[in-house]
């Protein structure tokens, strides 16, 4: 297999926030360093993000569009890495777009493999938990809570991955809590447990690929519905950390290993 015919497609949710897009660029560099000699392209799964960026003259492709164009450009061996955290709605959208492409006649002779999302089993969850704990700022005191904000999903059973990761985190650090914006565990759960544990301070850290809109507004924002405001109202002072897990070396390596599982070996 000539590497000139191989390509990697990174399928991210997408972001309109330039600071968050910088984290995608750093991940792009890490992919190119680990898998040299391959074409590396990106697709954004979010239609809303793609529309907003297109209005700014920064058009991005969907997974279906990117895969078709790679095939049109002569790439025959495609590896798609989902930058999703759980095998939920976005991940299955990627799978569907790839299946639709493979069923179309123009796909003749093209192989497309889709990798696993970040959390795809117990071993990854343990690696991720370890990385999350080791990335907590060193200034944290042992009596401070650490609250990670994941996305969550009320629309998909893979929401349970967050519940599982939360319990694995707890084994490593009794004052580490994982909550989600749109699923389980909820912030209410965390507030109750922080108060029961007597915590008066919490570090707020995104458990999302990048520190985008949810991290900036729903986690660290000044609005009365933000996690920071709700925790502070409950008497728990907050220090937000605006860094996504793509910038955590330990978490990044799990994604890169998932890519290594699907790229062809020479
Ligand atoms: Co969202």
Coordinates of N, CA, C and O in Angstrom, one line a residue, residues 67-242:
X67 N -15.3 12.6 2.7 CA -14.9 11.3 2.2 C -15.0 11.2 0.7 O -14.2 10.7 0.0
X68 N -16.1 11.8 0.1 CA -16.3 11.8 -1.3 C -15.2 12.5 -2.0 O -14.6 12.1 -3.1
X69 N -14.8 13.7 -1.4 CA -13.7 14.4 -2.1 C -12.4 13.7 -2.0 O -11.6 13.7 -3.0
X70 N -12.1 13.1 -0.9 CA -10.8 12.3 -0.8 C -10.8 11.2 -1.8 O -9.8 11.0 -2.5
X71 N -12.0 10.5 -2.0 CA -12.0 9.4 -3.0 C -11.8 10.1 -4.4 O -11.0 9.5 -5.2
X72 N -12.4 11.2 -4.6 CA -12.3 11.9 -5.9 C -10.8 12.3 -6.2 O -10.4 12.4 -7.3
X73 N -10.1 12.6 -5.1 CA -8.7 13.0 -5.2 C -7.8 11.8 -5.4 O -6.6 12.0 -5.4
X74 N -8.3 10.6 -5.4 CA -7.5 9.4 -5.6 C -7.1 8.6 -4.4 O -6.3 7.7 -4.5
X75 N -7.5 9.0 -3.2 CA -7.2 8.3 -2.0 C -8.1 7.0 -2.0 O -9.3 7.1 -2.2
X76 N -7.4 5.9 -1.7 CA -8.2 4.6 -1.8 C -8.3 4.0 -0.4 O -9.0 3.0 -0.3
X77 N -7.6 4.5 0.6 CA -7.6 3.8 1.9 C -7.8 4.9 2.9 O -6.9 5.7 3.3
X78 N -9.0 5.0 3.4 CA -9.4 6.1 4.3 C -9.6 5.7 5.8 O -10.3 4.7 6.0
X79 N -9.0 6.4 6.7 CA -9.2 6.1 8.1 C -9.9 7.4 8.7 O -9.4 8.5 8.7
X80 N -11.1 7.1 9.3 CA -11.9 8.2 9.9 C -11.8 8.1 11.4 O -12.2 7.1 12.0
X81 N -11.2 9.2 12.0 CA -11.1 9.2 13.5 C -12.2 10.1 14.1 O -12.2 11.3 13.9
X82 N -13.2 9.5 14.8 CA -14.2 10.4 15.4 C -13.6 11.1 16.6 O -13.1 10.4 17.6
X83 N -13.7 12.4 16.7 CA -13.2 13.1 17.9 C -14.4 13.3 18.8 O -14.5 14.3 19.4
X84 N -15.2 12.2 18.9 CA -16.3 12.3 19.9 C -15.9 11.6 21.2 O -15.0 10.7 21.1
X85 N -16.5 11.9 22.3 CA -16.2 11.3 23.5 C -16.9 9.9 23.8 O -16.3 9.0 24.3
X86 N -18.1 9.9 23.3 CA -18.9 8.6 23.5 C -19.4 8.1 22.1 O -19.5 8.9 21.2
X87 N -19.8 6.9 22.0 CA -20.4 6.4 20.8 C -21.9 6.8 20.8 O -22.8 5.9 20.9
X88 N -22.2 8.1 20.7 CA -23.6 8.6 20.8 C -24.1 9.1 19.4 O -23.7 8.5 18.4
X89 N -24.9 10.1 19.5 CA -25.6 10.6 18.3 C -24.6 11.0 17.2 O -24.7 10.6 16.0
X90 N -23.6 11.8 17.5 CA -22.6 12.3 16.5 C -21.8 11.2 15.9 O -21.5 11.1 14.7
X91 N -21.4 10.2 16.8 CA -20.6 9.1 16.3 C -21.4 8.3 15.3 O -20.9 7.9 14.3
X92 N -22.7 8.0 15.6 CA -23.4 7.2 14.7 C -23.8 8.0 13.4 O -23.9 7.4 12.4
X93 N -23.8 9.3 13.5 CA -24.0 10.1 12.3 C -22.8 9.9 11.4 O -22.9 9.7 10.1
X94 N -21.6 9.8 11.9 CA -20.4 9.6 11.1 C -20.5 8.2 10.5 O -20.2 8.1 9.3
X95 N -20.8 7.2 11.2 CA -21.0 5.9 10.7 C -22.0 5.9 9.5 O -21.8 5.2 8.5
X96 N -23.1 6.6 9.7 CA -24.1 6.6 8.7 C -23.6 7.2 7.4 O -23.9 6.8 6.3
X97 N -22.9 8.3 7.6 CA -22.4 9.1 6.4 C -21.4 8.2 5.6 O -21.3 8.2 4.4
X98 N -20.6 7.5 6.4 CA -19.6 6.6 5.7 C -20.3 5.5 5.0 O -20.0 5.1 3.9
X99 N -21.3 4.9 5.7 CA -22.1 3.8 5.0 C -22.7 4.2 3.8 O -22.7 3.5 2.8
X100 N -23.3 5.4 3.8 CA -24.0 6.0 2.6 C -23.0 6.1 1.5 O -23.3 5.8 0.3
X101 N -21.8 6.6 1.8 CA -20.8 6.8 0.8 C -20.4 5.4 0.2 O -20.3 5.3 -1.0
X102 N -20.2 4.4 1.1 CA -19.8 3.1 0.6 C -20.8 2.4 -0.3 O -20.5 1.6 -1.1
X103 N -22.1 2.7 0.0 CA -23.2 2.2 -0.8 C -23.3 2.8 -2.2 O -23.9 2.3 -3.1
X104 N -22.8 4.0 -2.3 CA -22.9 4.8 -3.5 C -21.9 4.2 -4.5 O -20.9 3.7 -4.2
X105 N -22.3 4.2 -5.8 CA -21.5 3.6 -6.8 C -20.1 4.2 -6.9 O -19.1 3.5 -7.2
X106 N -19.9 5.5 -6.6 CA -18.6 6.1 -6.8 C -17.6 5.6 -5.8 O -16.4 5.9 -5.9
X107 N -18.0 4.8 -4.8 CA -17.1 4.3 -3.8 C -16.3 3.1 -4.2 O -15.4 2.6 -3.5
X108 N -16.4 2.7 -5.5 CA -15.7 1.5 -5.9 C -14.2 1.5 -5.6 O -13.5 2.5 -6.0
X109 N -13.8 0.5 -4.9 CA -12.3 0.4 -4.7 C -11.8 1.2 -3.5 O -10.6 1.2 -3.2
X110 N -12.7 1.9 -2.8 CA -12.2 2.7 -1.7 C -12.6 2.0 -0.4 O -13.7 1.5 -0.2
X111 N -11.6 1.9 0.5 CA -11.8 1.3 1.8 C -11.9 2.4 2.8 O -11.1 3.3 2.8
X112 N -12.9 2.4 3.7 CA -13.0 3.4 4.7 C -13.2 2.7 6.1 O -14.1 1.8 6.2
X113 N -12.3 3.0 7.0 CA -12.5 2.4 8.4 C -12.8 3.6 9.3 O -12.2 4.6 9.2
X114 N -13.7 3.3 10.2 CA -14.1 4.3 11.2 C -13.5 3.8 12.6 O -13.8 2.7 13.0
X115 N -12.8 4.7 13.3 CA -12.2 4.3 14.6 C -13.2 4.5 15.7 O -14.4 4.9 15.5
X116 N -12.8 4.1 16.9 CA -13.7 4.2 18.1 C -13.6 5.7 18.6 O -12.6 6.4 18.4
X117 N -14.7 6.1 19.2 CA -14.6 7.4 20.0 C -13.7 7.2 21.2 O -13.2 6.1 21.4
X118 N -13.6 8.3 21.9 CA -12.6 8.3 23.1 C -13.0 7.1 24.0 O -12.2 6.3 24.4
X119 N -14.2 7.2 24.5 CA -14.7 6.1 25.5 C -15.3 5.0 24.7 O -16.4 5.2 24.1
X120 N -14.7 3.8 24.7 CA -15.3 2.7 24.0 C -15.1 1.4 24.8 O -15.5 0.4 24.3
X121 N -14.6 1.5 26.0 CA -14.5 0.4 26.8 C -13.9 0.7 28.1 O -13.5 1.9 28.4
X122 N -13.8 -0.3 29.0 CA -13.3 -0.1 30.3 C -11.9 0.4 30.4 O -11.6 1.4 31.1
X123 N -11.0 -0.2 29.6 CA -9.6 0.2 29.6 C -9.4 1.6 29.2 O -8.6 2.3 29.9
X124 N -10.1 2.1 28.2 CA -10.0 3.5 27.8 C -10.5 4.4 28.9 O -9.9 5.5 29.2
X125 N -11.6 4.0 29.6 CA -12.1 4.8 30.6 C -11.1 5.0 31.8 O -11.0 6.1 32.3
X126 N -10.4 3.9 32.1 CA -9.4 4.0 33.1 C -8.3 4.9 32.7 O -7.8 5.7 33.5
X127 N -7.8 4.8 31.5 CA -6.8 5.7 31.0 C -7.2 7.1 31.0 O -6.4 8.0 31.4
X128 N -8.4 7.4 30.6 CA -8.9 8.7 30.6 C -9.1 9.3 32.0 O -8.7 10.4 32.3
X129 N -9.6 8.5 32.9 CA -9.7 8.9 34.3 C -8.4 9.3 34.9 O -8.2 10.3 35.5
X130 N -7.4 8.5 34.6 CA -6.0 8.7 35.1 C -5.5 10.0 34.5 O -4.9 10.9 35.3
X131 N -5.7 10.3 33.2 CA -5.2 11.5 32.6 C -5.9 12.7 33.2 O -5.3 13.7 33.5
X132 N -7.3 12.6 33.4 CA -8.0 13.7 33.9 C -7.5 14.2 35.3 O -7.3 15.3 35.5
X133 N -7.3 13.2 36.1 CA -6.8 13.5 37.5 C -5.4 14.1 37.4 O -5.1 15.0 38.1
X134 N -4.6 13.5 36.6 CA -3.2 14.0 36.6 C -3.1 15.4 36.0 O -2.1 16.1 36.2
X135 N -4.1 15.8 35.2 CA -4.1 17.2 34.6 C -4.7 18.3 35.5 O -4.6 19.4 35.2
X136 N -5.2 17.9 36.7 CA -5.8 18.9 37.6 C -4.7 19.8 38.0 O -3.6 19.4 38.3
X137 N -4.9 21.1 38.0 CA -3.8 22.1 38.4 C -3.2 21.7 39.7 O -4.0 21.3 40.7
X138 N -1.9 21.9 39.8 CA -1.2 21.5 41.0 C -1.6 22.3 42.2 O -1.4 21.9 43.4
X139 N -2.2 23.5 42.0 CA -2.6 24.3 43.1 C -3.8 23.8 43.9 O -4.1 24.3 44.9
X140 N -4.4 22.8 43.3 CA -5.6 22.2 44.0 C -5.2 21.6 45.3 O -4.3 20.8 45.4
X141 N -6.0 22.0 46.4 CA -5.8 21.4 47.7 C -6.6 20.1 47.8 O -7.6 19.9 47.1
X142 N -6.2 19.2 48.7 CA -6.9 17.9 48.7 C -8.3 18.0 49.2 O -9.1 17.1 48.9
X143 N -8.7 19.1 49.8 CA -10.1 19.3 50.2 C -11.0 20.0 49.1 O -12.2 20.1 49.3
X144 N -10.3 20.4 48.0 CA -11.1 21.0 46.9 C -11.7 19.9 46.1 O -11.1 18.9 45.8
X145 N -13.0 20.2 45.6 CA -13.6 19.3 44.7 C -13.0 19.6 43.3 O -12.6 20.7 43.0
X146 N -13.1 18.5 42.4 CA -12.8 18.8 41.0 C -14.0 18.3 40.2 O -14.5 17.2 40.4
X147 N -14.6 19.3 39.5 CA -15.8 19.0 38.8 C -15.6 19.1 37.3 O -15.2 20.1 36.7
X148 N -15.7 17.9 36.6 CA -15.5 17.8 35.2 C -16.9 18.0 34.5 O -17.9 17.4 34.9
X149 N -16.9 18.8 33.4 CA -18.2 18.9 32.7 C -18.1 18.2 31.3 O -17.3 18.6 30.4
X150 N -18.9 17.1 31.2 CA -19.0 16.4 29.9 C -20.3 16.9 29.2 O -21.1 17.7 29.8
X151 N -20.5 16.5 28.0 CA -21.6 16.9 27.3 C -22.9 16.2 27.7 O -23.9 16.8 28.0
X152 N -22.8 14.8 27.6 CA -24.0 14.0 28.0 C -25.0 14.0 26.9 O -24.9 14.8 25.9
X153 N -26.0 13.1 27.0 CA -26.9 12.9 25.9 C -28.2 12.2 26.5 O -28.2 11.1 27.0
X154 N -29.3 13.0 26.4 CA -30.6 12.4 26.8 C -31.2 11.6 25.7 O -32.2 10.9 25.8
X155 N -30.5 11.7 24.5 CA -31.1 11.1 23.3 C -30.4 9.7 23.0 O -30.8 9.1 22.0
X156 N -29.4 9.3 23.8 CA -28.7 8.1 23.4 C -28.3 7.3 24.6 O -27.8 7.9 25.6
X157 N -28.4 6.0 24.5 CA -28.0 5.1 25.7 C -26.5 5.3 26.0 O -26.1 4.9 27.2
X158 N -25.7 5.7 25.1 CA -24.3 5.9 25.4 C -24.0 6.9 26.5 O -22.9 7.1 27.0
X159 N -25.1 7.6 26.9 CA -25.0 8.6 28.1 C -24.4 7.8 29.3 O -23.7 8.4 30.1
X160 N -24.6 6.5 29.4 CA -24.2 5.7 30.5 C -22.6 5.7 30.6 O -22.1 5.4 31.7
X161 N -21.9 6.0 29.5 CA -20.5 6.0 29.6 C -20.0 7.1 30.6 O -19.0 6.9 31.3
X162 N -20.8 8.2 30.7 CA -20.4 9.2 31.7 C -20.6 8.8 33.1 O -19.8 9.1 34.0
X163 N -21.7 8.0 33.3 CA -22.0 7.5 34.7 C -20.8 6.5 35.0 O -20.3 6.5 36.2
X164 N -20.4 5.7 34.1 CA -19.3 4.7 34.4 C -18.0 5.5 34.6 O -17.3 5.1 35.6
X165 N -17.7 6.5 33.8 CA -16.4 7.2 34.0 C -16.5 7.9 35.4 O -15.4 7.9 36.1
X166 N -17.6 8.4 35.7 CA -17.7 9.1 37.0 C -17.3 8.1 38.2 O -16.6 8.5 39.1
X167 N -17.8 6.9 38.1 CA -17.5 6.0 39.2 C -16.0 5.6 39.1 O -15.4 5.3 40.2
X168 N -15.4 5.5 38.0 CA -14.0 5.1 37.9 C -13.2 6.3 38.4 O -12.2 6.1 39.2
X169 N -13.6 7.5 38.1 CA -12.9 8.7 38.6 C -12.9 8.7 40.2 O -11.9 9.0 40.8
X170 N -14.1 8.4 40.7 CA -14.2 8.4 42.2 C -13.3 7.4 42.9 O -12.9 7.7 44.0
X171 N -13.0 6.3 42.2 CA -12.1 5.4 42.8 C -10.7 6.0 42.9 O -9.9 5.6 43.8
X172 N -10.3 6.8 42.0 CA -9.0 7.4 42.0 C -8.9 8.7 42.9 O -7.8 9.0 43.3
X173 N -10.1 9.4 43.0 CA -10.1 10.6 43.7 C -11.5 10.8 44.2 O -12.4 11.1 43.5
X174 N -11.7 10.7 45.6 CA -13.1 10.7 46.1 C -13.8 12.1 45.9 O -15.0 12.2 45.9
X175 N -13.0 13.2 45.6 CA -13.6 14.5 45.4 C -13.6 14.9 43.9 O -13.8 16.0 43.6
X176 N -13.5 13.9 43.0 CA -13.6 14.2 41.6 C -15.0 13.8 41.2 O -15.5 12.7 41.5
X177 N -15.7 14.7 40.5 CA -17.0 14.5 40.0 C -17.1 14.8 38.5 O -16.6 15.8 38.0
X178 N -17.8 13.9 37.8 CA -18.1 14.2 36.4 C -19.6 14.4 36.3 O -20.4 13.6 36.7
X179 N -19.9 15.5 35.7 CA -21.4 15.8 35.4 C -21.5 16.1 33.9 O -20.5 16.2 33.2
X180 N -22.7 16.2 33.4 CA -22.9 16.6 32.0 C -24.0 17.7 31.9 O -24.8 17.9 32.7
X181 N -23.9 18.3 30.7 CA -24.8 19.4 30.4 C -26.2 18.9 30.0 O -27.2 19.4 30.4
X182 N -26.2 17.8 29.2 CA -27.4 17.3 28.6 C -27.8 15.9 29.0 O -28.7 15.3 28.4
X183 N -27.1 15.3 30.0 CA -27.5 13.9 30.3 C -27.2 13.7 31.8 O -27.4 14.5 32.7
X184 N -26.5 12.5 32.1 CA -26.2 12.1 33.4 C -24.7 11.8 33.6 O -24.1 11.5 32.7
X185 N -24.2 12.0 34.8 CA -24.8 12.5 36.0 C -25.1 14.0 35.8 O -24.6 14.7 34.9
X186 N -26.0 14.6 36.7 CA -26.4 16.0 36.5 C -25.6 16.8 37.5 O -25.1 16.3 38.5
X187 N -25.7 18.1 37.3 CA -25.0 19.1 38.2 C -25.7 19.0 39.6 O -25.0 19.1 40.6
X188 N -27.0 18.8 39.6 CA -27.7 18.6 40.9 C -27.1 17.6 41.8 O -26.8 17.8 43.0
X189 N -26.8 16.4 41.1 CA -26.1 15.3 41.8 C -24.8 15.8 42.5 O -24.5 15.5 43.6
X190 N -24.1 16.6 41.7 CA -22.7 17.0 42.1 C -22.8 18.0 43.3 O -22.1 17.9 44.2
X191 N -23.8 19.0 43.1 CA -23.9 20.0 44.2 C -24.2 19.3 45.5 O -23.6 19.6 46.5
X192 N -25.1 18.3 45.5 CA -25.5 17.6 46.7 C -24.3 16.9 47.3 O -24.0 17.0 48.5
X193 N -23.5 16.2 46.4 CA -22.4 15.4 46.9 C -21.2 16.3 47.4 O -20.6 16.0 48.4
X194 N -21.0 17.5 46.7 CA -20.0 18.4 47.2 C -20.3 19.0 48.6 O -19.5 19.1 49.4
X195 N -21.6 19.3 48.7 CA -22.1 19.8 50.0 C -21.9 18.8 51.1 O -21.4 19.1 52.2
X196 N -22.4 17.6 50.8 CA -22.3 16.5 51.8 C -20.8 16.2 52.2 O -20.5 15.9 53.3
X197 N -19.9 16.5 51.2 CA -18.5 16.2 51.5 C -17.8 17.4 52.2 O -16.6 17.4 52.6
X198 N -18.6 18.5 52.3 CA -18.1 19.7 53.0 C -17.1 20.5 52.1 O -16.3 21.3 52.7
X199 N -17.2 20.4 50.8 CA -16.3 21.2 49.9 C -16.7 22.6 49.9 O -17.9 22.9 49.8
X200 N -15.8 23.5 50.0 CA -16.1 24.9 49.8 C -15.4 25.5 48.6 O -15.6 26.7 48.3
X201 N -14.7 24.7 47.9 CA -14.0 25.1 46.6 C -14.0 24.0 45.6 O -13.9 22.9 46.0
X202 N -14.2 24.4 44.3 CA -14.2 23.4 43.3 C -13.4 24.0 42.1 O -13.5 25.2 41.7
X203 N -12.7 23.1 41.4 CA -12.0 23.4 40.1 C -13.0 22.9 39.1 O -13.5 21.7 39.1
X204 N -13.3 23.7 38.1 CA -14.3 23.4 37.0 C -13.5 23.1 35.8 O -12.8 24.0 35.3
X205 N -13.6 21.9 35.2 CA -12.7 21.5 34.1 C -13.6 20.9 33.0 O -14.3 20.0 33.3
X206 N -13.5 21.3 31.8 CA -14.3 20.7 30.7 C -13.8 19.3 30.4 O -12.6 19.0 30.4
X207 N -14.8 18.4 30.3 CA -14.5 17.0 29.7 C -15.1 17.0 28.3 O -16.0 16.3 28.1
X208 N -14.5 17.8 27.5 CA -14.9 17.9 26.1 C -13.7 18.1 25.3 O -12.7 18.6 25.8
X209 N -13.7 17.7 24.0 CA -12.5 17.8 23.2 C -11.9 19.2 23.2 O -10.7 19.3 23.5
X210 N -12.7 20.2 23.1 CA -12.2 21.6 23.1 C -13.0 22.4 24.1 O -14.2 22.1 24.4
X211 N -12.4 23.5 24.6 CA -13.2 24.4 25.5 C -13.9 25.4 24.6 O -13.4 26.5 24.4
X212 N -15.1 25.0 24.2 CA -15.9 25.8 23.3 C -17.0 26.5 24.0 O -16.9 26.8 25.2
X213 N -18.1 26.6 23.3 CA -19.3 27.3 23.8 C -19.8 26.8 25.2 O -20.1 27.5 26.1
X214 N -19.9 25.4 25.3 CA -20.4 24.9 26.6 C -19.5 25.2 27.7 O -19.9 25.6 28.8
X215 N -18.2 25.1 27.5 CA -17.2 25.4 28.6 C -17.2 26.9 28.9 O -17.3 27.2 30.1
X216 N -17.2 27.7 27.9 CA -17.1 29.2 28.2 C -18.4 29.7 28.8 O -18.4 30.5 29.8
X217 N -19.6 29.3 28.3 CA -20.8 29.8 28.8 C -21.5 28.9 29.9 O -21.8 29.4 31.0
X218 N -21.8 27.7 29.5 CA -22.5 26.8 30.5 C -21.7 26.4 31.7 O -22.2 26.2 32.8
X219 N -20.4 26.3 31.5 CA -19.5 25.9 32.7 C -19.1 27.2 33.4 O -19.3 27.3 34.6
X220 N -18.3 28.0 32.7 CA -17.6 29.1 33.4 C -18.3 30.5 33.3 O -17.7 31.5 33.8
X221 N -19.4 30.6 32.6 CA -20.0 31.9 32.3 C -20.6 32.5 33.6 O -20.7 31.9 34.7
X222 N -20.9 33.8 33.5 CA -21.5 34.6 34.6 C -23.0 34.5 34.7 O -23.6 35.0 35.7
X223 N -23.6 34.0 33.7 CA -25.1 33.8 33.7 C -25.5 33.0 34.9 O -24.8 32.1 35.4
X224 N -26.8 33.2 35.4 CA -27.2 32.5 36.6 C -27.4 31.0 36.5 O -27.4 30.3 37.5
X225 N -27.5 30.5 35.2 CA -27.6 29.1 35.0 C -26.3 28.4 34.8 O -26.3 27.2 34.6
X226 N -25.2 29.1 34.8 CA -23.9 28.4 34.6 C -23.5 27.6 35.8 O -24.0 27.8 36.9
X227 N -22.7 26.6 35.6 CA -22.3 25.7 36.7 C -21.5 26.5 37.7 O -21.7 26.3 38.9
X228 N -20.7 27.5 37.3 CA -20.0 28.3 38.2 C -21.0 29.0 39.1 O -20.9 29.0 40.4
X229 N -22.0 29.7 38.5 CA -23.0 30.4 39.3 C -23.8 29.5 40.3 O -24.0 29.9 41.4
X230 N -24.2 28.3 39.8 CA -25.0 27.4 40.6 C -24.2 26.9 41.8 O -24.6 26.9 42.9
X231 N -22.9 26.5 41.5 CA -22.1 26.0 42.6 C -21.7 27.1 43.6 O -21.8 26.9 44.8
X232 N -21.5 28.4 43.1 CA -21.1 29.4 44.0 C -22.3 29.8 44.9 O -22.2 30.1 46.1
X233 N -23.5 29.8 44.3 CA -24.8 30.0 45.1 C -24.9 29.0 46.2 O -25.5 29.3 47.3
X234 N -24.4 27.8 46.0 CA -24.4 26.7 47.0 C -23.2 26.8 48.0 O -23.0 25.9 48.8
X235 N -22.5 27.9 47.9 CA -21.4 28.1 48.8 C -20.1 27.5 48.4 O -19.2 27.3 49.3
X236 N -20.0 27.1 47.1 CA -18.7 26.4 46.7 C -18.0 27.4 45.7 O -18.5 27.6 44.5
X237 N -16.9 28.0 46.1 CA -16.2 28.9 45.2 C -15.6 28.1 44.1 O -15.1 27.0 44.2
X238 N -15.6 28.7 42.8 CA -15.1 28.0 41.7 C -14.0 28.6 41.0 O -13.9 29.8 40.8
X239 N -13.0 27.8 40.5 CA -12.0 28.2 39.6 C -12.1 27.4 38.3 O -11.8 26.2 38.3
X240 N -12.6 28.1 37.2 CA -12.7 27.4 36.0 C -11.3 27.2 35.3 O -10.5 28.1 35.4
X241 N -11.2 26.1 34.6 CA -10.0 25.9 33.8 C -10.4 25.7 32.3 O -11.1 24.8 32.0
X242 N -10.1 26.7 31.5 CA -10.6 26.6 30.1 C -9.7 25.9 29.2 O -9.0 26.5 28.3

